[in-house]
PDB file of C-alpha atoms in Angstrom:
ATOM      1  CA  UNK A   1       0.000   0.000   0.000  1.00 90.00           C
ATOM      2  CA  UNK A   2       1.217   3.437  -0.887  1.00 95.00           C
ATOM      3  CA  UNK A   3       0.362   6.472   1.268  1.00 97.00           C
ATOM      4  CA  UNK A   4       0.272   9.959  -0.226  1.00 97.00           C
ATOM      5  CA  UNK A   5      -0.817  13.276   1.261  1.00 98.00           C
ATOM      6  CA  UNK A   6      -2.610  15.599  -1.162  1.00 98.00           C
ATOM      7  CA  UNK A   7      -3.255  19.310  -0.652  1.00 98.00           C
ATOM      8  CA  UNK A   8      -6.895  20.018  -1.507  1.00 98.00           C
ATOM      9  CA  UNK A   9      -8.476  23.468  -1.767  1.00 98.00           C
ATOM     10  CA  UNK A  10     -12.133  24.292  -1.217  1.00 97.00           C
ATOM     11  CA  UNK A  11     -12.866  22.125   1.834  1.00 97.00           C
ATOM     12  CA  UNK A  12     -14.564  23.840   4.769  1.00 95.00           C
ATOM     13  CA  UNK A  13     -16.958  21.542   6.649  1.00 96.00           C
ATOM     14  CA  UNK A  14     -17.996  18.011   7.557  1.00 97.00           C
ATOM     15  CA  UNK A  15     -19.979  17.722   4.328  1.00 97.00           C
ATOM     16  CA  UNK A  16     -16.709  18.237   2.430  1.00 97.00           C
ATOM     17  CA  UNK A  17     -15.077  15.475   4.482  1.00 97.00           C
ATOM     18  CA  UNK A  18     -17.952  13.059   3.845  1.00 98.00           C
ATOM     19  CA  UNK A  19     -18.072  13.907   0.144  1.00 98.00           C
ATOM     20  CA  UNK A  20     -14.371  13.294  -0.459  1.00 98.00           C
ATOM     21  CA  UNK A  21     -14.051  10.214   1.752  1.00 98.00           C
ATOM     22  CA  UNK A  22     -17.175   8.709   0.158  1.00 98.00           C
ATOM     23  CA  UNK A  23     -15.943   9.328  -3.393  1.00 98.00           C
ATOM     24  CA  UNK A  24     -12.592   7.737  -2.585  1.00 98.00           C
ATOM     25  CA  UNK A  25     -14.251   4.720  -0.979  1.00 97.00           C
ATOM     26  CA  UNK A  26     -16.258   4.134  -4.175  1.00 97.00           C
ATOM     27  CA  UNK A  27     -13.033   3.684  -6.154  1.00 97.00           C
ATOM     28  CA  UNK A  28     -11.422   1.482  -3.503  1.00 95.00           C
ATOM     29  CA  UNK A  29      -9.165   4.063  -1.871  1.00 97.00           C
ATOM     30  CA  UNK A  30      -8.923   4.761   1.831  1.00 96.00           C
ATOM     31  CA  UNK A  31      -8.874   8.502   2.479  1.00 97.00           C
ATOM     32  CA  UNK A  32      -8.612  10.639   5.594  1.00 97.00           C
ATOM     33  CA  UNK A  33      -9.461  14.337   5.316  1.00 98.00           C
ATOM     34  CA  UNK A  34      -7.911  16.938   7.634  1.00 98.00           C
ATOM     35  CA  UNK A  35      -9.722  20.274   7.402  1.00 97.00           C
ATOM     36  CA  UNK A  36      -7.173  22.108   9.563  1.00 96.00           C
ATOM     37  CA  UNK A  37      -4.352  21.443   7.082  1.00 97.00           C
ATOM     38  CA  UNK A  38      -6.491  21.148   3.914  1.00 97.00           C
ATOM     39  CA  UNK A  39      -5.013  17.745   3.211  1.00 98.00           C
ATOM     40  CA  UNK A  40      -6.261  14.310   2.263  1.00 98.00           C
ATOM     41  CA  UNK A  41      -4.124  11.311   3.131  1.00 98.00           C
ATOM     42  CA  UNK A  42      -4.814   8.435   0.764  1.00 98.00           C
ATOM     43  CA  UNK A  43      -3.766   4.793   0.970  1.00 96.00           C
ATOM     44  CA  UNK A  44      -4.003   2.740  -2.189  1.00 96.00           C
ATOM     45  CA  UNK A  45      -2.574  -0.135  -4.212  1.00 95.00           C
ATOM     46  CA  UNK A  46      -0.627   1.335  -7.144  1.00 93.00           C
ATOM     47  CA  UNK A  47      -1.233  -1.800  -9.190  1.00 95.00           C
ATOM     48  CA  UNK A  48      -5.008  -1.397  -8.941  1.00 95.00           C
ATOM     49  CA  UNK A  49      -5.493   2.371  -9.174  1.00 96.00           C
ATOM     50  CA  UNK A  50      -3.537   5.329 -10.507  1.00 96.00           C
ATOM     51  CA  UNK A  51      -3.024   8.703  -8.838  1.00 97.00           C
ATOM     52  CA  UNK A  52      -4.858  10.431 -11.705  1.00 97.00           C
ATOM     53  CA  UNK A  53      -8.032   8.484 -10.831  1.00 98.00           C
ATOM     54  CA  UNK A  54      -7.745   9.553  -7.182  1.00 98.00           C
ATOM     55  CA  UNK A  55      -7.333  13.208  -8.115  1.00 98.00           C
ATOM     56  CA  UNK A  56     -10.242  12.961 -10.549  1.00 98.00           C
ATOM     57  CA  UNK A  57     -12.523  11.462  -7.867  1.00 98.00           C
ATOM     58  CA  UNK A  58     -11.761  14.393  -5.554  1.00 98.00           C
ATOM     59  CA  UNK A  59     -12.107  17.024  -8.276  1.00 98.00           C
ATOM     60  CA  UNK A  60     -15.451  15.571  -9.405  1.00 98.00           C
ATOM     61  CA  UNK A  61     -16.760  16.489  -5.937  1.00 97.00           C
ATOM     62  CA  UNK A  62     -15.924  20.152  -6.595  1.00 97.00           C
ATOM     63  CA  UNK A  63     -12.523  20.463  -4.915  1.00 98.00           C
ATOM     64  CA  UNK A  64      -9.114  21.275  -6.371  1.00 98.00           C
ATOM     65  CA  UNK A  65      -6.078  19.052  -5.837  1.00 98.00           C
ATOM     66  CA  UNK A  66      -2.973  21.267  -5.934  1.00 95.00           C
TER      67      UNK A  66
END
């Protein structure tokens, strides 16, 4: 399992946390959102999913991965 911390802009509340964590779960990625640092820590299997798909799942919820 690979762990990566992504900086995500646009998050401000628990709804944001639920939205991102839920979208990641749907694609088989474990994600933990930290609103105080505007980060999302993701754990995933590089052989099963690519980083581009993770970023896309977050951005489809209306947030920007920087």
